[in-house]
Amino acid sequence: MSSYADELLDDFGDDFGEEQGNDDDFFTDEGLANGAQVDTEMGEARDEDHVNEDADMVDEEAAAAGEDEAEAKAKIEKMNLGAVRDVRTVAGLMKTLKPVLEKIAHYEKQPAQSVDSVGNVEDHPEYHLLTQSNSLSTQIDNEIALVHKFIRDHYSVRFPELETLITNPLEYAKVVACLGNGPMDSDSIKALLESTNNILGASLKKVLDGPSLMIVTVEATTSKGQAMPEEELQRVVQACEMVISLDEAKKTLTQYVQSRMNVFAPNLTALIGSLTAAQLLNQAGGLTGLSKAPACNLPAWGSKKQNSSALATNVGIRQQGFIFQAPIIREVPSDLKKQAMKMFANKIVMCARTDCFHQFRDGSEGERLRDECLDRLDKLQAKPNAKGARALPAPDDKPSRKRGGRRARKAKEATAMTELRKAQNRVAFGKEEKEVGYGVGDSTKGMGMIGQRDDGRLRATQIDQRTRAKLSAKSKGWGGTTSIGGASSSLRSLTGGGAGNISLASKGLRTSGVGTSLGGGATAGTVSSLAFTPMQGLELVDPRAMAESKKRKAEED
């Protein structure tokens, strides 16, 4: 008796069989016709879904490639290859490169064929070799680093200080090939520098520059290394040959890719350069994949993701991929590189679509788009135009609305020019103007016609009561004014002539003890016996002398 789970499995099996049968029927003549019709109806919807899926996959692959490269170098440094006898057991990329290099040599002998006759660019046999060459050129760096680690681990027995002096893997391999196991004392090192008996066929002076050669020579004479066995030396020399061969293979692949990019993607090459174009094609999986990729994802392709939390995150440009490393982007100022990358990313997709449909095979469209981007960048870098003098606003001839009424008129009268100010603004003809202040120039101020009696006016200057200084209601106790002030009032009070001219109000707090002392017989504290006269200046007042002088004048009369 079958269980419920077995029945479900049988149902799934029946459904799968029906689907498989339907798939088999699809390859008949009727099925192909119906399938073509269905594909025509649903083509647009599937293309949109595939574009989004491809874009996400490309971003994940780009990030994974950056992580894999960094992790690969870190793993290589942690390896201990001193016990490895043959370098070919750990580095096998050269086996893959040999047939590719043979194909490249075969196609380089033939003239470049036009792809106009081919329906799809990716169907051309040389196009696959192009993408494969570009992919292998990116793997050669890791292979060189691996062989470099092998040489360091084995040659450290003879010259342990050399790996700290020469850090470039290619130069290190060449120096090891030149030095070998030869004597490194002070006498024989000079002959070793001139020797060409090595796999390079060149002396050490041609491999290194002057400063590096001097440092290596000095350290070689003081090195504590020991001589290597002949078998071990042959393994090291074989590894050095592999490093040199890998470097030459990388140059060959790069030159081939750059030379063939003008044939398969002329517009893309004219826009961004052959090397960057080849990297983008390899990352996208072909010209068709690049034409379907969203332009916003292109700047992130080839960027190396930093996983360390200790590194700074406030960098100016995070997406430093293939487009960022392009020669045309390097020439752009740092503050405009983001905008330049966005502009070129849009144009790259346009050029990829143009090359995919075999249009503008001379690359004129790519050059035109490149000029547009450069013109746009020039405008962004141009200085703004100098602002001219700003025109004044149009005058408003309408009379301003002012408040009227009694209160407004009183306020205007209080701030109007007084007669005293008008007199100060006038100057008498032929008379010296009186000045107040100290010194000369701006420290003094002219008085004008103030105090001038003989000014020729028929009417004396009147005090305008409207502009007169007034006391507030709280200060009314000060009373009125007096024409006699200071010591003169005190002197006249003694003679009895000034009491009638002083008028003080008998109200307020300040009147207590003031009015009575001036008008009464008691002597106030302000009374003085000094007098200031224009004849002798300061004089002492003697009442007896004044009485005698008056008596003498009366007798004479």
Coordinates of C-alpha atoms in Angstrom, one line a residue:
M1 CA 0.0 0.0 0.0
S2 CA 1.6 3.3 -1.1
S3 CA 1.8 6.2 1.2
Y4 CA 0.8 9.8 0.6
A5 CA 4.4 10.8 -0.1
D6 CA 4.7 8.2 -2.8
E7 CA 1.5 9.5 -4.5
L8 CA 3.0 13.0 -4.5
L9 CA 6.3 11.7 -6.1
D10 CA 4.2 10.0 -8.8
D11 CA 2.4 13.2 -9.5
F12 CA 5.7 15.1 -9.9
G13 CA 7.0 12.4 -12.1
D14 CA 3.9 12.6 -14.4
D15 CA 4.3 16.3 -14.6
F16 CA 7.9 16.1 -15.5
G17 CA 7.2 13.5 -18.2
E18 CA 4.6 15.7 -19.7
E19 CA 7.0 18.7 -19.8
Q20 CA 9.7 16.6 -21.3
G21 CA 7.3 15.4 -23.9
N22 CA 6.3 18.9 -24.7
D23 CA 10.0 19.8 -25.1
D24 CA 10.5 16.9 -27.5
D25 CA 7.5 18.1 -29.5
F26 CA 9.0 21.6 -29.7
F27 CA 11.7 20.4 -32.1
T28 CA 9.3 19.2 -34.7
D29 CA 8.3 21.5 -37.6
E30 CA 5.1 22.6 -36.0
G31 CA 6.7 23.1 -32.7
L32 CA 9.5 25.3 -34.2
A33 CA 6.9 27.5 -35.9
N34 CA 4.9 27.8 -32.7
G35 CA 8.0 28.4 -30.7
A36 CA 9.1 31.2 -33.0
Q37 CA 5.8 32.9 -32.6
V38 CA 5.9 32.6 -28.9
D39 CA 9.4 33.9 -28.7
T40 CA 8.4 36.9 -30.8
E41 CA 5.6 37.8 -28.4
M42 CA 7.6 37.3 -25.2
G43 CA 11.0 38.5 -26.5
E44 CA 10.9 42.0 -25.0
A45 CA 9.8 40.9 -21.6
R46 CA 12.6 38.2 -21.4
D47 CA 15.2 40.7 -22.6
E48 CA 14.4 43.1 -19.8
D49 CA 14.6 40.4 -17.2
H50 CA 17.9 39.1 -18.6
V51 CA 19.4 42.6 -18.6
N52 CA 18.7 43.0 -14.9
E53 CA 19.9 39.5 -14.1
D54 CA 23.1 40.0 -16.1
A55 CA 23.8 43.3 -14.5
D56 CA 23.5 41.8 -11.0
M57 CA 25.7 38.8 -12.0
V58 CA 28.4 41.1 -13.5
D59 CA 28.5 43.2 -10.3
E60 CA 28.9 40.1 -8.2
E61 CA 31.6 38.7 -10.5
A62 CA 33.5 42.0 -10.4
A63 CA 33.5 42.2 -6.7
A64 CA 34.5 38.5 -6.5
A65 CA 37.3 39.0 -8.9
G66 CA 38.7 41.9 -6.8
E67 CA 38.5 39.8 -3.7
D68 CA 40.0 36.7 -5.3
E69 CA 43.0 38.7 -6.6
A70 CA 43.7 40.2 -3.1
E71 CA 43.2 36.9 -1.4
A72 CA 45.4 35.1 -3.9
K73 CA 48.3 37.4 -3.2
A74 CA 47.8 37.1 0.5
K75 CA 47.8 33.3 0.2
I76 CA 50.9 33.3 -1.9
E77 CA 52.8 35.3 0.7
K78 CA 51.8 32.7 3.3
M79 CA 53.1 29.8 1.3
N80 CA 56.3 28.1 2.1
L81 CA 57.7 26.8 -1.2
G82 CA 61.2 25.9 0.0
A83 CA 60.4 22.2 0.0
V84 CA 59.0 22.3 -3.6
R85 CA 61.4 20.7 -6.0
D86 CA 59.9 21.7 -9.4
V87 CA 58.2 25.1 -10.0
R88 CA 56.0 23.6 -12.7
T89 CA 54.1 21.7 -10.0
V90 CA 52.7 24.9 -8.5
A91 CA 52.7 27.2 -11.6
G92 CA 50.9 25.6 -14.6
L93 CA 49.7 28.6 -16.4
M94 CA 52.5 28.4 -19.0
K95 CA 51.0 25.2 -20.4
T96 CA 47.8 27.1 -21.1
L97 CA 49.6 30.1 -22.6
K98 CA 51.6 28.1 -25.2
P99 CA 48.7 27.1 -27.5
V100 CA 47.3 30.6 -27.2
L101 CA 50.6 32.2 -28.1
E102 CA 50.8 29.9 -31.1
K103 CA 47.4 31.0 -32.3
I104 CA 48.3 34.6 -31.9
A105 CA 51.5 34.1 -33.9
H106 CA 49.4 32.5 -36.6
Y107 CA 46.8 35.3 -36.8
E108 CA 49.5 38.0 -36.6
K109 CA 51.0 36.7 -39.8
Q110 CA 47.7 37.1 -41.6
P111 CA 46.2 40.6 -42.3
A112 CA 43.3 41.7 -40.1
Q113 CA 40.0 40.5 -41.6
S114 CA 36.9 42.8 -41.6
V115 CA 34.0 41.5 -39.6
D116 CA 31.4 43.1 -41.9
S117 CA 30.7 39.8 -43.6
V118 CA 30.1 38.0 -40.3
G119 CA 26.5 38.1 -38.9
N120 CA 27.6 38.4 -35.3
V121 CA 30.9 39.7 -34.0
E122 CA 31.1 37.0 -31.3
D123 CA 30.9 34.2 -34.0
H124 CA 34.3 35.2 -35.4
P125 CA 37.0 32.7 -34.5
E126 CA 39.5 35.4 -33.7
Y127 CA 37.1 37.1 -31.3
H128 CA 37.2 34.2 -28.9
L129 CA 41.0 34.2 -29.1
L130 CA 40.8 37.9 -28.3
T131 CA 38.7 37.4 -25.1
Q132 CA 40.8 34.5 -24.0
S133 CA 44.0 36.5 -24.4
N134 CA 42.6 39.3 -22.4
S135 CA 41.5 36.9 -19.6
L136 CA 44.9 35.2 -19.5
S137 CA 46.7 38.5 -19.3
T138 CA 45.0 39.3 -16.0
Q139 CA 46.0 35.9 -14.6
I140 CA 49.7 36.3 -15.5
D141 CA 50.3 38.7 -12.6
N142 CA 49.3 36.2 -10.0
E143 CA 51.4 33.5 -11.7
I144 CA 54.4 35.8 -11.6
A145 CA 53.9 36.5 -7.9
L146 CA 53.7 32.7 -7.2
V147 CA 57.0 32.0 -9.1
H148 CA 58.6 35.0 -7.4
K149 CA 57.8 33.5 -4.0
F150 CA 59.3 30.2 -5.2
I151 CA 62.6 31.9 -6.2
R152 CA 62.8 33.9 -2.9
D153 CA 62.3 30.8 -0.7
H154 CA 65.0 28.9 -2.6
Y155 CA 67.5 31.7 -3.3
S156 CA 67.4 33.1 0.3
V157 CA 70.0 30.5 1.2
R158 CA 72.5 32.3 -1.1
F159 CA 71.5 36.0 -0.8
P160 CA 68.8 36.5 1.9
E161 CA 69.1 40.4 1.7
L162 CA 68.2 40.6 -2.0
E163 CA 64.4 40.3 -1.6
T164 CA 64.3 43.4 0.6
L165 CA 66.5 45.3 -1.9
I166 CA 64.7 44.4 -5.1
T167 CA 61.0 44.2 -4.7
N168 CA 60.0 44.0 -8.4
P169 CA 59.5 40.3 -9.3
L170 CA 60.8 40.7 -12.8
E171 CA 64.0 42.6 -11.7
Y172 CA 64.5 40.1 -8.9
A173 CA 64.4 37.2 -11.3
K174 CA 66.9 38.9 -13.7
V175 CA 69.3 39.7 -10.8
V176 CA 69.2 36.2 -9.5
A177 CA 69.9 34.9 -13.1
C178 CA 72.9 37.2 -13.4
L179 CA 74.4 36.5 -9.9
G180 CA 73.7 32.8 -9.8
N181 CA 76.0 31.0 -7.4
G182 CA 79.1 33.0 -8.3
P183 CA 81.6 34.4 -5.8
M184 CA 80.5 37.6 -4.2
D185 CA 83.6 38.8 -2.5
S186 CA 84.9 42.3 -3.1
D187 CA 87.5 41.1 -5.6
S188 CA 85.3 38.9 -7.9
I189 CA 82.1 40.9 -7.7
K190 CA 83.4 43.5 -10.2
A191 CA 84.0 40.7 -12.8
L192 CA 80.5 39.3 -12.0
L193 CA 78.9 42.7 -12.8
E194 CA 80.4 42.7 -16.3
S195 CA 79.8 39.0 -17.1
T196 CA 77.2 38.0 -19.7
N197 CA 77.4 34.3 -19.1
N198 CA 73.7 33.9 -18.0
I199 CA 70.3 33.1 -19.5
L200 CA 69.7 36.8 -20.2
G201 CA 72.9 37.3 -22.2
A202 CA 73.3 40.7 -20.6
S203 CA 75.4 42.1 -17.7
L204 CA 74.0 43.1 -14.4
K205 CA 74.7 46.8 -15.2
K206 CA 72.1 46.7 -18.0
V207 CA 69.5 45.1 -15.7
L208 CA 69.7 47.5 -12.8
D209 CA 70.1 51.3 -12.6
G210 CA 73.0 53.0 -10.8
P211 CA 71.7 53.4 -7.3
S212 CA 70.2 49.9 -7.2
L213 CA 73.4 48.3 -8.6
M214 CA 75.5 50.0 -5.9
I215 CA 73.2 48.8 -3.1
V216 CA 73.2 45.2 -4.4
T217 CA 77.0 45.2 -4.8
V218 CA 77.6 46.5 -1.3
E219 CA 75.1 44.0 0.3
A220 CA 76.5 41.1 -1.8
T221 CA 80.0 41.6 -0.4
T222 CA 78.7 41.6 3.2
S223 CA 76.1 38.9 2.8
K224 CA 76.1 35.9 5.1
G225 CA 74.6 33.5 2.6
Q226 CA 76.0 30.1 1.7
A227 CA 76.7 28.5 -1.6
M228 CA 73.8 26.5 -3.2
P229 CA 74.0 23.0 -4.6
E230 CA 74.1 22.8 -8.4
E231 CA 70.7 21.1 -8.6
E232 CA 69.1 23.7 -6.4
L233 CA 70.6 26.5 -8.5
Q234 CA 69.2 24.9 -11.7
R235 CA 65.7 24.9 -10.2
V236 CA 66.1 28.6 -9.3
V237 CA 67.3 29.4 -12.8
Q238 CA 64.4 27.5 -14.3
A239 CA 62.0 29.6 -12.2
C240 CA 63.7 32.8 -13.4
E241 CA 63.2 31.7 -17.0
M242 CA 59.6 31.1 -16.3
V243 CA 59.1 34.6 -14.8
I244 CA 60.8 36.2 -17.9
S245 CA 58.7 34.1 -20.2
L246 CA 55.5 35.0 -18.4
D247 CA 56.4 38.7 -18.7
E248 CA 57.0 38.4 -22.4
A249 CA 53.8 36.5 -22.9
K250 CA 51.9 39.2 -21.1
K251 CA 53.4 41.8 -23.4
T252 CA 52.5 39.7 -26.5
L253 CA 48.9 39.3 -25.3
T254 CA 48.5 43.0 -24.5
Q255 CA 49.8 44.0 -27.9
Y256 CA 47.6 41.5 -29.7
V257 CA 44.5 42.6 -27.8
Q258 CA 45.2 46.3 -28.5
S259 CA 45.8 45.6 -32.2
R260 CA 42.7 43.6 -32.8
M261 CA 40.3 45.8 -30.8
N262 CA 40.3 48.3 -33.7
V263 CA 38.8 45.5 -35.9
F264 CA 36.1 44.1 -33.5
A265 CA 35.1 47.3 -31.6
P266 CA 36.5 50.4 -33.4
N267 CA 34.1 52.9 -31.9
L268 CA 34.6 51.5 -28.3
T269 CA 38.4 51.6 -28.9
A270 CA 38.3 55.2 -30.2
L271 CA 36.3 56.2 -27.1
I272 CA 38.0 54.7 -24.2
G273 CA 41.2 53.0 -25.5
S274 CA 42.0 49.5 -26.6
L275 CA 43.2 48.2 -23.2
T276 CA 40.2 49.4 -21.2
A277 CA 37.8 48.3 -24.0
A278 CA 39.3 44.8 -23.9
Q279 CA 38.9 44.7 -20.1
L280 CA 35.3 45.7 -20.3
L281 CA 34.6 43.2 -23.0
N282 CA 36.2 40.4 -21.0
Q283 CA 34.3 41.4 -17.9
A284 CA 30.9 41.6 -19.7
G285 CA 31.5 38.3 -21.5
G286 CA 31.5 39.9 -25.0
L287 CA 30.3 42.8 -27.0
T288 CA 26.6 41.7 -26.7
G289 CA 26.8 41.5 -22.9
L290 CA 28.4 45.0 -22.8
S291 CA 25.7 46.5 -25.0
K292 CA 23.0 45.1 -22.6
A293 CA 24.7 46.1 -19.4
P294 CA 23.3 49.2 -17.5
A295 CA 25.7 52.2 -17.8
C296 CA 25.4 52.8 -14.0
N297 CA 27.1 49.5 -13.3
L298 CA 30.2 50.0 -15.5
P299 CA 32.3 52.2 -13.1
A300 CA 32.2 49.4 -10.5
W301 CA 33.6 46.8 -12.9
G302 CA 37.2 45.9 -11.9
S303 CA 37.2 47.7 -8.6
K304 CA 38.9 45.9 -5.8
K305 CA 36.7 45.7 -2.7
Q306 CA 38.4 46.4 0.6
N307 CA 37.3 44.2 3.4
S308 CA 39.5 45.6 6.1
S309 CA 37.6 47.6 8.7
A310 CA 40.7 49.6 9.5
L311 CA 40.9 51.3 6.1
A312 CA 39.4 54.7 5.6
T313 CA 35.9 54.8 4.1
N314 CA 35.7 58.6 3.5
V315 CA 37.6 58.4 0.2
G316 CA 36.7 60.6 -2.7
I317 CA 35.9 57.9 -5.3
R318 CA 34.9 54.4 -4.2
Q319 CA 34.5 52.8 -7.6
Q320 CA 38.0 52.6 -9.0
G321 CA 37.6 50.1 -11.7
F322 CA 38.6 49.7 -15.3
I323 CA 37.1 53.1 -16.4
F324 CA 38.9 54.8 -13.5
Q325 CA 42.2 53.4 -14.6
A326 CA 41.7 54.5 -18.2
P327 CA 44.3 57.0 -19.5
I328 CA 41.7 59.6 -20.5
I329 CA 40.1 59.5 -16.9
R330 CA 43.5 59.9 -15.3
E331 CA 44.0 63.2 -17.0
V332 CA 40.8 64.6 -15.5
P333 CA 41.0 66.5 -12.2
S334 CA 40.0 64.6 -9.0
D335 CA 36.9 66.7 -8.3
L336 CA 35.5 65.9 -11.8
K337 CA 36.4 62.2 -12.1
K338 CA 33.0 61.1 -10.9
Q339 CA 31.2 63.1 -13.5
A340 CA 33.7 62.0 -16.2
M341 CA 33.2 58.3 -15.3
K342 CA 29.4 58.7 -15.6
M343 CA 29.6 60.4 -18.9
F344 CA 32.0 57.9 -20.4
A345 CA 30.0 55.0 -19.0
N346 CA 26.9 56.1 -20.9
K347 CA 29.0 56.6 -24.1
I348 CA 30.6 53.2 -23.7
V349 CA 27.3 51.4 -23.8
M350 CA 26.3 53.5 -26.9
C351 CA 29.5 52.6 -28.7
A352 CA 29.1 48.9 -27.7
R353 CA 25.6 48.9 -29.3
T354 CA 27.0 50.6 -32.4
D355 CA 29.8 48.1 -32.8
C356 CA 27.4 45.2 -32.2
F357 CA 25.4 46.2 -35.2
H358 CA 28.4 46.9 -37.4
Q359 CA 27.8 50.6 -37.8
F360 CA 30.5 53.3 -38.2
R361 CA 33.3 50.7 -38.8
D362 CA 35.8 53.6 -39.1
G363 CA 35.3 54.6 -35.5
S364 CA 33.9 58.0 -36.3
E365 CA 31.0 57.6 -33.9
G366 CA 33.4 56.8 -31.0
E367 CA 35.6 59.8 -31.8
R368 CA 32.5 62.1 -31.9
L369 CA 31.3 60.9 -28.5
R370 CA 34.8 61.2 -27.1
D371 CA 35.0 64.8 -28.3
E372 CA 31.6 65.5 -26.7
C373 CA 32.8 64.3 -23.4
L374 CA 36.0 66.2 -23.6
D375 CA 34.1 69.4 -24.5
R376 CA 31.8 68.9 -21.6
L377 CA 34.7 68.5 -19.2
D378 CA 36.4 71.6 -20.6
K379 CA 33.2 73.6 -19.9
L380 CA 33.1 72.2 -16.3
Q381 CA 36.8 73.2 -15.8
A382 CA 36.3 76.7 -17.3
K383 CA 36.3 79.7 -14.9
P384 CA 33.0 81.4 -14.5
N385 CA 32.5 84.7 -16.3
A386 CA 33.3 87.9 -14.4
K387 CA 30.2 89.6 -13.1
G388 CA 29.8 93.1 -14.4
A389 CA 28.5 96.1 -12.6
R390 CA 25.0 95.5 -11.5
A391 CA 22.5 98.1 -12.7
L392 CA 20.6 100.1 -10.1
P393 CA 16.9 99.5 -9.8
A394 CA 14.6 101.8 -11.7
P395 CA 13.8 104.9 -9.7
D396 CA 10.3 105.2 -8.2
D397 CA 9.0 108.7 -9.0
K398 CA 5.9 108.2 -6.9
P399 CA 5.8 110.5 -3.8
S400 CA 6.3 108.6 -0.6
R401 CA 3.3 108.2 1.6
K402 CA 3.9 110.2 4.8
R403 CA 1.8 110.4 7.9
G404 CA 0.1 113.8 8.5
G405 CA -1.7 115.3 11.5
R406 CA -0.9 117.3 14.5
R407 CA 1.4 114.7 16.1
A408 CA 3.4 114.3 12.9
R409 CA 3.8 118.0 12.4
K410 CA 5.0 118.4 16.0
A411 CA 7.6 115.7 15.5
K412 CA 8.8 117.4 12.3
E413 CA 9.0 120.8 14.1
A414 CA 11.0 119.3 16.9
T415 CA 13.7 118.0 14.5
A416 CA 13.7 121.0 12.2
M417 CA 16.7 123.3 11.8
T418 CA 16.8 125.9 14.6
E419 CA 17.7 129.5 14.3
L420 CA 20.9 128.8 16.3
R421 CA 22.0 126.2 13.7
K422 CA 21.2 128.6 10.9
A423 CA 23.3 131.2 12.5
Q424 CA 26.2 128.8 12.8
N425 CA 26.0 128.0 9.1
R426 CA 26.4 131.7 8.2
V427 CA 29.7 133.7 8.2
A428 CA 30.1 137.5 8.6
F429 CA 32.0 139.1 5.7
G430 CA 35.4 140.5 6.7
K431 CA 35.3 139.2 10.3
E432 CA 37.1 136.3 11.9
E433 CA 35.0 133.4 12.8
K434 CA 35.1 132.1 16.3
E435 CA 36.0 128.5 16.9
V436 CA 35.6 126.1 19.7
G437 CA 37.8 123.1 20.5
Y438 CA 41.5 122.4 20.7
G439 CA 44.1 122.5 18.0
V440 CA 43.4 123.0 14.4
G441 CA 41.6 121.2 11.6
D442 CA 38.9 118.6 12.5
S443 CA 39.4 119.1 16.2
T444 CA 37.8 122.6 16.1
K445 CA 34.4 123.7 15.1
G446 CA 33.3 127.1 13.7
M447 CA 30.6 129.1 15.5
G448 CA 29.6 131.1 12.4
M449 CA 27.3 134.1 13.3
I450 CA 26.6 132.8 16.8
G451 CA 27.3 135.7 19.2
Q452 CA 27.8 138.3 16.5
R453 CA 25.8 141.4 17.4
D454 CA 26.7 143.6 14.5
D455 CA 25.6 141.3 11.7
G456 CA 23.4 143.9 10.0
R457 CA 20.2 142.2 10.8
L458 CA 17.2 144.3 11.7
R459 CA 15.8 141.6 13.9
A460 CA 17.8 139.8 16.5
T461 CA 18.0 136.0 16.5
Q462 CA 14.9 134.6 18.2
I463 CA 14.6 131.4 20.1
D464 CA 12.0 129.1 18.5
Q465 CA 9.9 127.7 21.3
R466 CA 9.0 124.7 19.1
T467 CA 12.6 123.5 18.9
R468 CA 13.6 124.6 22.4
A469 CA 14.9 122.0 24.8
K470 CA 12.2 120.9 27.2
L471 CA 12.2 119.3 30.6
S472 CA 10.1 116.3 31.2
A473 CA 7.2 116.3 33.7
K474 CA 9.3 114.7 36.4
S475 CA 12.0 117.4 36.2
K476 CA 9.9 120.5 36.6
G477 CA 11.5 121.3 40.0
W478 CA 14.5 122.9 38.3
G479 CA 12.3 125.9 37.5
G480 CA 13.0 128.6 34.9
T481 CA 16.3 129.9 33.6
T482 CA 18.5 132.9 34.6
S483 CA 20.6 135.1 32.4
I484 CA 23.2 135.3 35.2
G485 CA 25.3 132.3 36.0
G486 CA 28.2 131.0 37.9
A487 CA 30.4 133.3 40.0
S488 CA 28.7 136.5 38.6
S489 CA 25.4 135.6 40.2
S490 CA 27.3 135.0 43.5
L491 CA 29.1 138.3 43.3
R492 CA 26.0 140.2 42.4
S493 CA 24.1 138.6 45.2
L494 CA 26.6 140.2 47.6
T495 CA 26.1 143.6 46.2
G496 CA 22.3 143.1 46.2
G497 CA 21.9 143.6 42.4
G498 CA 21.3 140.0 41.3
A499 CA 18.5 138.9 43.5
G500 CA 15.8 140.3 41.4
N501 CA 17.0 138.7 38.1
I502 CA 17.1 135.1 39.4
S503 CA 13.8 133.2 38.9
L504 CA 13.5 129.7 40.3
A505 CA 10.3 127.9 40.7
S506 CA 9.3 127.2 44.2
K507 CA 8.3 123.6 43.4
G508 CA 10.0 120.4 43.3
L509 CA 12.7 118.6 45.3
R510 CA 15.6 120.7 44.0
T511 CA 14.1 124.0 45.2
S512 CA 14.5 123.3 48.9
G513 CA 17.4 125.2 50.2
V514 CA 18.3 126.8 46.9
G515 CA 16.0 129.7 46.3
T516 CA 16.2 130.9 49.9
S517 CA 20.0 131.0 50.0
L518 CA 20.2 133.1 46.8
G519 CA 17.4 135.5 47.6
G520 CA 17.8 135.8 51.4
G521 CA 20.5 137.4 53.5
A522 CA 22.4 134.2 54.3
T523 CA 25.5 133.5 52.3
A524 CA 25.4 130.3 50.2
G525 CA 28.3 128.0 49.7
T526 CA 28.6 129.1 46.0
V527 CA 29.4 132.7 47.0
S528 CA 33.0 133.7 46.1
S529 CA 35.1 136.9 46.5
L530 CA 36.9 136.2 43.2
A531 CA 36.0 138.1 40.0
F532 CA 37.2 137.5 36.4
T533 CA 37.6 140.8 34.6
P534 CA 38.9 141.4 31.0
M535 CA 41.5 143.9 32.4
Q536 CA 43.5 141.9 34.8
G537 CA 42.0 138.5 34.7
L538 CA 41.7 137.1 38.2
E539 CA 40.9 139.8 40.9
L540 CA 40.0 139.8 44.5
V541 CA 36.9 141.7 45.4
D542 CA 37.4 144.2 48.3
P543 CA 34.1 145.8 49.4
R544 CA 35.9 148.6 51.2
A545 CA 37.9 149.6 48.1
M546 CA 34.8 149.5 46.0
A547 CA 33.0 151.8 48.5
E548 CA 35.9 154.2 48.6
S549 CA 36.0 154.4 44.8
K550 CA 32.4 155.1 44.6
K551 CA 32.7 157.8 47.3
R552 CA 35.7 159.4 45.4
K553 CA 33.7 159.5 42.1
A554 CA 30.8 161.1 43.9
E555 CA 33.0 163.8 45.4
E556 CA 34.6 164.5 42.0
D557 CA 31.2 164.8 40.4

